[in-house]
mmCIF file of C-alpha atoms in Angstrom:
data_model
loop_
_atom_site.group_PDB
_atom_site.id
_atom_site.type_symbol
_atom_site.label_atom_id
_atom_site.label_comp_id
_atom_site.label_asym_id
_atom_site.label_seq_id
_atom_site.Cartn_x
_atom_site.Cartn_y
_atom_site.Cartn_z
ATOM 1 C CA UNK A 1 53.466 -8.885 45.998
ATOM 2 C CA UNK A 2 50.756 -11.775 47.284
ATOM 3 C CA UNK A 3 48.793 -9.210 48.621
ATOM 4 C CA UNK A 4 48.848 -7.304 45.213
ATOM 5 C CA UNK A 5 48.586 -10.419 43.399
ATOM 6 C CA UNK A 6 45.353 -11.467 45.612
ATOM 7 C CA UNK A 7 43.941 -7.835 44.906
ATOM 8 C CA UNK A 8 44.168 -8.068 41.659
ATOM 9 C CA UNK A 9 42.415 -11.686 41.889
ATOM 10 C CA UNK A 10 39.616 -10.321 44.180
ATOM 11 C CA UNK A 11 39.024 -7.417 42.022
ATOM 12 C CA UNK A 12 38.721 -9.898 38.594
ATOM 13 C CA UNK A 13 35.980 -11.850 40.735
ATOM 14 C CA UNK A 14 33.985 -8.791 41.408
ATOM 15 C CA UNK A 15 34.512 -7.426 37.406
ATOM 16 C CA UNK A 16 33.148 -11.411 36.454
ATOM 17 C CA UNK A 17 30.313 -11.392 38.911
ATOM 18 C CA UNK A 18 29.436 -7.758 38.036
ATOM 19 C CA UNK A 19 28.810 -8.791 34.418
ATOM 20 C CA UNK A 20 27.496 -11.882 35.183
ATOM 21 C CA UNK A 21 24.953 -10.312 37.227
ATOM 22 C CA UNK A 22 24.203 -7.854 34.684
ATOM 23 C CA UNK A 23 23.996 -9.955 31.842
ATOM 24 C CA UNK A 24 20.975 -11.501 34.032
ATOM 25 C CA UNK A 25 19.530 -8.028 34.282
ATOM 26 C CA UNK A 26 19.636 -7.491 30.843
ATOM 27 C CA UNK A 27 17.991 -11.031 29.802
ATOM 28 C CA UNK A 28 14.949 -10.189 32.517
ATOM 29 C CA UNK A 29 14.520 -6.906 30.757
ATOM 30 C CA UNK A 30 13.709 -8.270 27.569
ATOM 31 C CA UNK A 31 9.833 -8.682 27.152
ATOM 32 C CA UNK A 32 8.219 -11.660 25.552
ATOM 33 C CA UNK A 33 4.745 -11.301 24.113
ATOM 34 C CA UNK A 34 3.065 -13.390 21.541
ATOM 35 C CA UNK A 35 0.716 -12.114 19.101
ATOM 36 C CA UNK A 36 -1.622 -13.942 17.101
ATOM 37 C CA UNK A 37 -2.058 -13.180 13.211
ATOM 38 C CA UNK A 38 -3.340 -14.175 9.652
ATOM 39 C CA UNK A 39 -0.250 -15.114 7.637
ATOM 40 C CA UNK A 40 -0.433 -12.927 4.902
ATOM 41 C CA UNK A 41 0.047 -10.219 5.320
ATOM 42 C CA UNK A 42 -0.015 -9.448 8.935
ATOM 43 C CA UNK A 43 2.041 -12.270 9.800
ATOM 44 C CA UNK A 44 4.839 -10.639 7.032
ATOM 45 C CA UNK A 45 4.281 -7.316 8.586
ATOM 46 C CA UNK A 46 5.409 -8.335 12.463
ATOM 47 C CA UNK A 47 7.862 -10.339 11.460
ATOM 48 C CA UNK A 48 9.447 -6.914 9.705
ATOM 49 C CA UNK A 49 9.336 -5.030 12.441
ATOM 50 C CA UNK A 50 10.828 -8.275 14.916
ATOM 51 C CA UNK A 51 14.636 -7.027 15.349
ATOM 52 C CA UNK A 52 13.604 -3.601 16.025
ATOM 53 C CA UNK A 53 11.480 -4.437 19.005
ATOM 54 C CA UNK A 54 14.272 -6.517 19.818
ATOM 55 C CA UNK A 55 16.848 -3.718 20.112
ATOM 56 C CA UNK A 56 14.240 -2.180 22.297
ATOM 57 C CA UNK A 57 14.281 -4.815 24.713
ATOM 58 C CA UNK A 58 10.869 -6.635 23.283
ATOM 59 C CA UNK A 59 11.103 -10.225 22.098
ATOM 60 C CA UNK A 60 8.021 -10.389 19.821
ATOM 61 C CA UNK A 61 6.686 -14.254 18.666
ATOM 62 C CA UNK A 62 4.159 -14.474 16.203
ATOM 63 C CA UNK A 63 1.335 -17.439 16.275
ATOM 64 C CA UNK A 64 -0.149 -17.805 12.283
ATOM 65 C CA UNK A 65 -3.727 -18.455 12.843
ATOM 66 C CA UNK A 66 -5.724 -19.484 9.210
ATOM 67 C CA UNK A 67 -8.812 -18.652 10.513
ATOM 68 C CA UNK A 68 -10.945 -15.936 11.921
ATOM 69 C CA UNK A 69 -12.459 -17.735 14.526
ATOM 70 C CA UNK A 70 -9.615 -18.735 16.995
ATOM 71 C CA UNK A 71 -7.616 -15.434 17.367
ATOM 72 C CA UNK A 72 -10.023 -13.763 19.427
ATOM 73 C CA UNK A 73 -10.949 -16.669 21.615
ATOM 74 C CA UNK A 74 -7.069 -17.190 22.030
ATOM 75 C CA UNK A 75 -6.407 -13.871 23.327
ATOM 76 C CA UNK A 76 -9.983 -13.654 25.176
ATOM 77 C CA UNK A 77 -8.426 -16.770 27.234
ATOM 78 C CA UNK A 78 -4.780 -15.346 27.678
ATOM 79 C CA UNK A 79 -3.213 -17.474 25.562
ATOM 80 C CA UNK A 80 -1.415 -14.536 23.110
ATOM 81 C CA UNK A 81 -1.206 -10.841 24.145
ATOM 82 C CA UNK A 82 -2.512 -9.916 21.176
ATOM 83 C CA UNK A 83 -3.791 -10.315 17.675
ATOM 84 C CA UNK A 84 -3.194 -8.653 14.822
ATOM 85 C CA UNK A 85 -5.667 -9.571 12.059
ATOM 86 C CA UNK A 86 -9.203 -7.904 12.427
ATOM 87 C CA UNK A 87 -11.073 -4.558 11.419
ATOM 88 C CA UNK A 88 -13.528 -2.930 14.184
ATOM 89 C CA UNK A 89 -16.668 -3.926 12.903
ATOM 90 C CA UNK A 90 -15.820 -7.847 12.922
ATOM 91 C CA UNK A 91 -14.220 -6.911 16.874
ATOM 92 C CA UNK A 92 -17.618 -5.327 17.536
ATOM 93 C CA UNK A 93 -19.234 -8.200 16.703
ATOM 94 C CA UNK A 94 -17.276 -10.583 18.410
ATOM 95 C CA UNK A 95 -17.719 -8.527 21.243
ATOM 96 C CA UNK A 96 -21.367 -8.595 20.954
ATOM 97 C CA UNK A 97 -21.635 -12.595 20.751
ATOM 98 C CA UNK A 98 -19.076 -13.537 23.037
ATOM 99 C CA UNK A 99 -19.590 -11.152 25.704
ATOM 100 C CA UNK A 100 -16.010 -9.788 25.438
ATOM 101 C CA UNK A 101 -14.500 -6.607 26.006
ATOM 102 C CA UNK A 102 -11.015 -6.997 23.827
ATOM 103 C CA UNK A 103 -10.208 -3.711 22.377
ATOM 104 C CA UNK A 104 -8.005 -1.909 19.622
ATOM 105 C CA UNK A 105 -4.894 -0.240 20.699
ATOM 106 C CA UNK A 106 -3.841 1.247 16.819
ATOM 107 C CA UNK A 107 -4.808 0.566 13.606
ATOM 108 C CA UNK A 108 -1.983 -0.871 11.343
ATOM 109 C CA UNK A 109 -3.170 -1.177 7.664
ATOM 110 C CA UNK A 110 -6.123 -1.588 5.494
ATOM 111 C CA UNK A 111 -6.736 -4.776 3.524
ATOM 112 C CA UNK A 112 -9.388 -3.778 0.407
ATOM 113 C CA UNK A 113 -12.159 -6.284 0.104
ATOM 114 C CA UNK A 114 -12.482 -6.780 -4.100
ATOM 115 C CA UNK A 115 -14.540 -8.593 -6.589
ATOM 116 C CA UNK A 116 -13.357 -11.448 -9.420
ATOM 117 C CA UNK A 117 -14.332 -12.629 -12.035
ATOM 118 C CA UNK A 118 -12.656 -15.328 -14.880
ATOM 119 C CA UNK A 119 -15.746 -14.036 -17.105
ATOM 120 C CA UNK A 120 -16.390 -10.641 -16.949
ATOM 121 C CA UNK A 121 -14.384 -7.837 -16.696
ATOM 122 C CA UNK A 122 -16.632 -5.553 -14.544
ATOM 123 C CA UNK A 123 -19.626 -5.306 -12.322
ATOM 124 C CA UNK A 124 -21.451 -4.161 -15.090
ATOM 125 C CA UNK A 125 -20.585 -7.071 -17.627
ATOM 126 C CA UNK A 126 -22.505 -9.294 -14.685
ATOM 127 C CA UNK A 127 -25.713 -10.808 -16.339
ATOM 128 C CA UNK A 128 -29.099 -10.558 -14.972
ATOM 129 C CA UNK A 129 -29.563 -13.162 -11.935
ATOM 130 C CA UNK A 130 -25.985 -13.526 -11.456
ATOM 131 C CA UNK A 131 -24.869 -15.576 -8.730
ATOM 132 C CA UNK A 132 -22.334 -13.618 -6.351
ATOM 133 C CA UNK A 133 -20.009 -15.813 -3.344
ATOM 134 C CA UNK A 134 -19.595 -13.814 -0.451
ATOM 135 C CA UNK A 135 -18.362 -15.357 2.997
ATOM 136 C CA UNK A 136 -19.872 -16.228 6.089
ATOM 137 C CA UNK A 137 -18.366 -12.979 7.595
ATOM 138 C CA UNK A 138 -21.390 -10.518 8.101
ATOM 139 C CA UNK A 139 -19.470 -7.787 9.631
ATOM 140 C CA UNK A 140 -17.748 -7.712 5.906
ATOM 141 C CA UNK A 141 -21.372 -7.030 4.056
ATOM 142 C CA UNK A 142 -21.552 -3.248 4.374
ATOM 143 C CA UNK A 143 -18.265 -3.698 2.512
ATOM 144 C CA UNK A 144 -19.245 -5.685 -0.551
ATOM 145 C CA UNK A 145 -23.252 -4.206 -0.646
ATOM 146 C CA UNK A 146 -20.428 -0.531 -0.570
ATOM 147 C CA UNK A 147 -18.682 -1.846 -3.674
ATOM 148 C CA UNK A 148 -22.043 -3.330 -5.694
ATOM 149 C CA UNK A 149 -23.938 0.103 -4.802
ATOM 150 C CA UNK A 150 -20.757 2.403 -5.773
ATOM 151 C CA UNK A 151 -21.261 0.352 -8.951
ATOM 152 C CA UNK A 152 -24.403 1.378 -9.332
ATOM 153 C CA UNK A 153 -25.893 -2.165 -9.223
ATOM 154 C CA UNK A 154 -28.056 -2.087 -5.778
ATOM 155 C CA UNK A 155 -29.502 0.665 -3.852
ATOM 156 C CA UNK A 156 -29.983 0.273 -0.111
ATOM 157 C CA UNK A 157 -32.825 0.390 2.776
ATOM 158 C CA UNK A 158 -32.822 4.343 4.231
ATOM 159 C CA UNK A 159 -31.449 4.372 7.260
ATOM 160 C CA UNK A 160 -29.347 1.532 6.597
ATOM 161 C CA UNK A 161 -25.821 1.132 8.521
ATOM 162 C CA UNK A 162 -23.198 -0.146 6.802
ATOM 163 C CA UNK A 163 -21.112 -0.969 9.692
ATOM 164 C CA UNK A 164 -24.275 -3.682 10.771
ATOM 165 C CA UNK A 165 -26.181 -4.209 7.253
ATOM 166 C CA UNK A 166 -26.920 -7.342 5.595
ATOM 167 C CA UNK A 167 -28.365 -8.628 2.160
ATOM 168 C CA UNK A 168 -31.937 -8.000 3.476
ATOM 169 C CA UNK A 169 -31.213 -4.129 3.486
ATOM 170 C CA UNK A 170 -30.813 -4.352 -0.255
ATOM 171 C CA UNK A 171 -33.815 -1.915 -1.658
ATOM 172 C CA UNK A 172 -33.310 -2.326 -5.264
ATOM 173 C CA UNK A 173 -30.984 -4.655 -7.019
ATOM 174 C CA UNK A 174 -31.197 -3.650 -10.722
ATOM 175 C CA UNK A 175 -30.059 -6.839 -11.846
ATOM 176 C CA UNK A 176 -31.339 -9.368 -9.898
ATOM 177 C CA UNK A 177 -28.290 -10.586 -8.173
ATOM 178 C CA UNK A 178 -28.209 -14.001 -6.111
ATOM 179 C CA UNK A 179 -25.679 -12.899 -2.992
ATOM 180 C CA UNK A 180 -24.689 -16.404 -1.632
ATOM 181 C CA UNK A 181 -23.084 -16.434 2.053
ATOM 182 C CA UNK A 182 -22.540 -20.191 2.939
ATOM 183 C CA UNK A 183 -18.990 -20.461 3.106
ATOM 184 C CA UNK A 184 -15.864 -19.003 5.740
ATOM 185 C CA UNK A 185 -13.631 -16.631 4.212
ATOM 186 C CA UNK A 186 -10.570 -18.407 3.865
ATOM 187 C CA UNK A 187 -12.647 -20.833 1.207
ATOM 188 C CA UNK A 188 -13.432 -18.184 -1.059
ATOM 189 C CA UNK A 189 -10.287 -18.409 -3.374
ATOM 190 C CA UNK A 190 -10.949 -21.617 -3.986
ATOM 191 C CA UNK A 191 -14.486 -21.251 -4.652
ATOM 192 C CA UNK A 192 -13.112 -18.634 -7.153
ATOM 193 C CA UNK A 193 -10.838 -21.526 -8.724
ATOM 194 C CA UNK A 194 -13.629 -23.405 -9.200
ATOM 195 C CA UNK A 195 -15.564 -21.113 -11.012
ATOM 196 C CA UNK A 196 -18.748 -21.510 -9.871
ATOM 197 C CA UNK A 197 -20.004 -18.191 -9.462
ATOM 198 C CA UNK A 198 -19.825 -15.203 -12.156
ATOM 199 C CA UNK A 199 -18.174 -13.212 -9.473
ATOM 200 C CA UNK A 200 -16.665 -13.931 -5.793
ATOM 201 C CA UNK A 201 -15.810 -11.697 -3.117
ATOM 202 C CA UNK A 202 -12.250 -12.253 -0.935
ATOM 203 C CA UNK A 203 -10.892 -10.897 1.571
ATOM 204 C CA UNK A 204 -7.096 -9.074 0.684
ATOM 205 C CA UNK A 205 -5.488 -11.547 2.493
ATOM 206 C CA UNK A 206 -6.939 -14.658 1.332
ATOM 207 C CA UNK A 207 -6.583 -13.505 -2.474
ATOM 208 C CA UNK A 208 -2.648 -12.878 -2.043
ATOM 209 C CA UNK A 209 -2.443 -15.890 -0.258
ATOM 210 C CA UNK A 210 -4.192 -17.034 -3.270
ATOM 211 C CA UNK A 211 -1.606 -15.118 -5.585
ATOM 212 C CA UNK A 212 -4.282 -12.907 -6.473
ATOM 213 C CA UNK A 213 -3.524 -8.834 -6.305
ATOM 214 C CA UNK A 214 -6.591 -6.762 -5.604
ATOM 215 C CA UNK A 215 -5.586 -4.031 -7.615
ATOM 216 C CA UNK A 216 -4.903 -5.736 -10.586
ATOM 217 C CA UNK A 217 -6.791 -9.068 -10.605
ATOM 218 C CA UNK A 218 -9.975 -7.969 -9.752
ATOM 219 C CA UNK A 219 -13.159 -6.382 -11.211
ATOM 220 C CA UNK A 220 -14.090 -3.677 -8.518
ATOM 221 C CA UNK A 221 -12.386 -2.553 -5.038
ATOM 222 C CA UNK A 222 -13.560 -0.983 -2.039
ATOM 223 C CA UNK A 223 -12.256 2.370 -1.333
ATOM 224 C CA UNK A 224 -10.522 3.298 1.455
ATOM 225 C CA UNK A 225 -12.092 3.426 4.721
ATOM 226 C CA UNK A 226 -10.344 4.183 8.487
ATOM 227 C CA UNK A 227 -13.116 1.687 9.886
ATOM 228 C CA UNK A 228 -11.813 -1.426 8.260
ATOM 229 C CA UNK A 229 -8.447 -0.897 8.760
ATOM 230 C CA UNK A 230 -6.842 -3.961 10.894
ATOM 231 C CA UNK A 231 -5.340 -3.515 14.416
ATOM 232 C CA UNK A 232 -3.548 -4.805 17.022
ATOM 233 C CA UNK A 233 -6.417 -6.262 19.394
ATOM 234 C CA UNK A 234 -5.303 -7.105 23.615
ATOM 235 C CA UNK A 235 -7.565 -7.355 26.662
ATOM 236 C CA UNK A 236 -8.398 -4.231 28.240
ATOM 237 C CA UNK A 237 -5.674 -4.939 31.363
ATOM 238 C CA UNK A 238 -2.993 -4.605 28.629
ATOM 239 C CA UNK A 239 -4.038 -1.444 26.893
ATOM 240 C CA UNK A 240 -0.927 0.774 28.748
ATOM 241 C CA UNK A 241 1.374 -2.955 28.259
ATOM 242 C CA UNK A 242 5.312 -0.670 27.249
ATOM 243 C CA UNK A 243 5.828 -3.838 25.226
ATOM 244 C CA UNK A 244 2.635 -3.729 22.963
ATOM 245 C CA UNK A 245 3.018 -0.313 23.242
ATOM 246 C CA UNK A 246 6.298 -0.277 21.589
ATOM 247 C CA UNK A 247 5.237 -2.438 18.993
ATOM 248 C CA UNK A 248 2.511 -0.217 17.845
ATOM 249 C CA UNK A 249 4.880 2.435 17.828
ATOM 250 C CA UNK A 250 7.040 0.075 15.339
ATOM 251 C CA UNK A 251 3.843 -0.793 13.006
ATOM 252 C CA UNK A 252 2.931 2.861 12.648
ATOM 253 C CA UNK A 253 5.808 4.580 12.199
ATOM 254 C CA UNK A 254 6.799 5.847 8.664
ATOM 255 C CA UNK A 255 9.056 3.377 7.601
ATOM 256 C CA UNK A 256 7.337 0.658 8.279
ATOM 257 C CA UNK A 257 3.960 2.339 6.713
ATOM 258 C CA UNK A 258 6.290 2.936 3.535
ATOM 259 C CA UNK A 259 7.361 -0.760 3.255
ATOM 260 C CA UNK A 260 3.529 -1.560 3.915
ATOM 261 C CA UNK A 261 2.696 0.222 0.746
ATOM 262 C CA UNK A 262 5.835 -0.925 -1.529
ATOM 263 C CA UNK A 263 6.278 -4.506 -0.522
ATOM 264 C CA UNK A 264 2.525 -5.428 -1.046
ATOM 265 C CA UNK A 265 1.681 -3.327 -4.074
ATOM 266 C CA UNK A 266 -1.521 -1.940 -3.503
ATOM 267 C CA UNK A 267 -3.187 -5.271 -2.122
ATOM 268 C CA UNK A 268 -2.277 -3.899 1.521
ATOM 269 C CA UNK A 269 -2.726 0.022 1.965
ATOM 270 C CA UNK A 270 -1.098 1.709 5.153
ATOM 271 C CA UNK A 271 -3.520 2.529 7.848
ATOM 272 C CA UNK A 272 -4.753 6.156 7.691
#
């Protein structure tokens, strides 16, 4: 009976230690990585997709960044593993003046770049030598000189490249338009609260931020276009990462694409 008795004891030992041991294994399998983002959305939009990365064994923390300056230098310097809050052309450019080589590993979702106005009601209504806010951000000017010459309102410089034009490639502007470009895109809503300008330029995320809804608050909206969607960014070492690569999986599947398109309304479009 002691013998069975101490068998029995032994064998609950092992059965505790077993689990403990894998309850260890389990902890070490989940993944922590931290990706940088802009609040609104993309912020929203990771934090939606957060318990099923962590049923897959990824434990995904988000860093809210309310600029567009710091995300890149943050992951540039290993501080994230990723950002989420850029379109190619502004990466390309950051690339270019920083001498970095971060990279896109899928895009996610398009943000429309729009025009408002408390005055008029379209680009058309603008008067002659109308003064126009734009940010600082030149790799968003082929995107707003897009929108004005869709309207009708400038033509542009043959051979001009939206992807690297600027106000200087503007050929004819029919009505005389001042484009100014002195302040960072996260001050444009409130240059648009102070009313200042007949018309400013924001960024999607800014003007919901803002409470403003680029399909129905503003005067004209760019189209959509596959090279300004936003992406998840890493460094090049982490471009086969089975963590980020999950969570790309997550941000592109369908259902999270369909929430993309109901929850925001038409001021965030799903990536296509």
């Amino acid at each position: 009976m002691k013998k069975f008795k101490l068998l029995s004891l032994l064998t609950g030992v092992a059965t505790a230690a077993a689990l403990l041991v894998g309850g260890v294994q389990n902890a070490k399998a989940d993944t922590t990585i931290t990706v940088g983002a802009s609040a609104n959305p993309h912020a929203i939009i990771l934090k939606h997709v957060q318990k099923q990365l962590k049923d897959e064994g990824v434990n995904l923390k988000v860093k809210v960044y309310n600029d567009y300056v710091l995300p890149n230098k943050a992951l540039a310097n290993g501080d994230i593993d990723a950002n989420y809050f850029q379109h190619k052309p502004f990466l390309d450019n950051w690339n270019k003046h920083n001498n970095g080589s971060l990279i896109s590993v899928g895009n996610v979702h398009l943000e429309p770049i729009a025009v408002y106005s408390k005055d008029y009601k379209s680009l058309k209504d603008l008067p002659k030598g109308a003064k126009v806010d734009v940010s600082s951000n030149t790799a968003d000017y082929g995107r707003v000189l897009q929108i004005f010459k869709d309207a009708g309102l400038i033509t542009l410089k043959k051979g001009t490249k939206l992807s690297s034009a600027t106000f200087d490639d503007i050929k004819t502007n029919k009505k005389n338009l001042k484009f100014v470009h002195t302040f960072e895109a996260k001050l444009m809503p409130t240059l648009y609260k102070k009313n200042d300008a007949a018309a400013t330029v924001i960024n999607a995320n800014y003007a919901v931020q803002a409470g403003l809804n680029p399909k129905d608050d503003s005067i004209a909206r760019e189209s959509s276009s596959s090279d300004y969607a936003n992406f998840i960014a890493v460094q090049k070492k982490d471009k086969n990462n089975p963590a980020i690569k999950k969570l790309v999986k997550a941000l592109q599947s369908k259902e999270t694409q369909s929430w993309i398109e109901k929850k925001f309304d038409g001021a965030v479009l799903p990536a296509k």
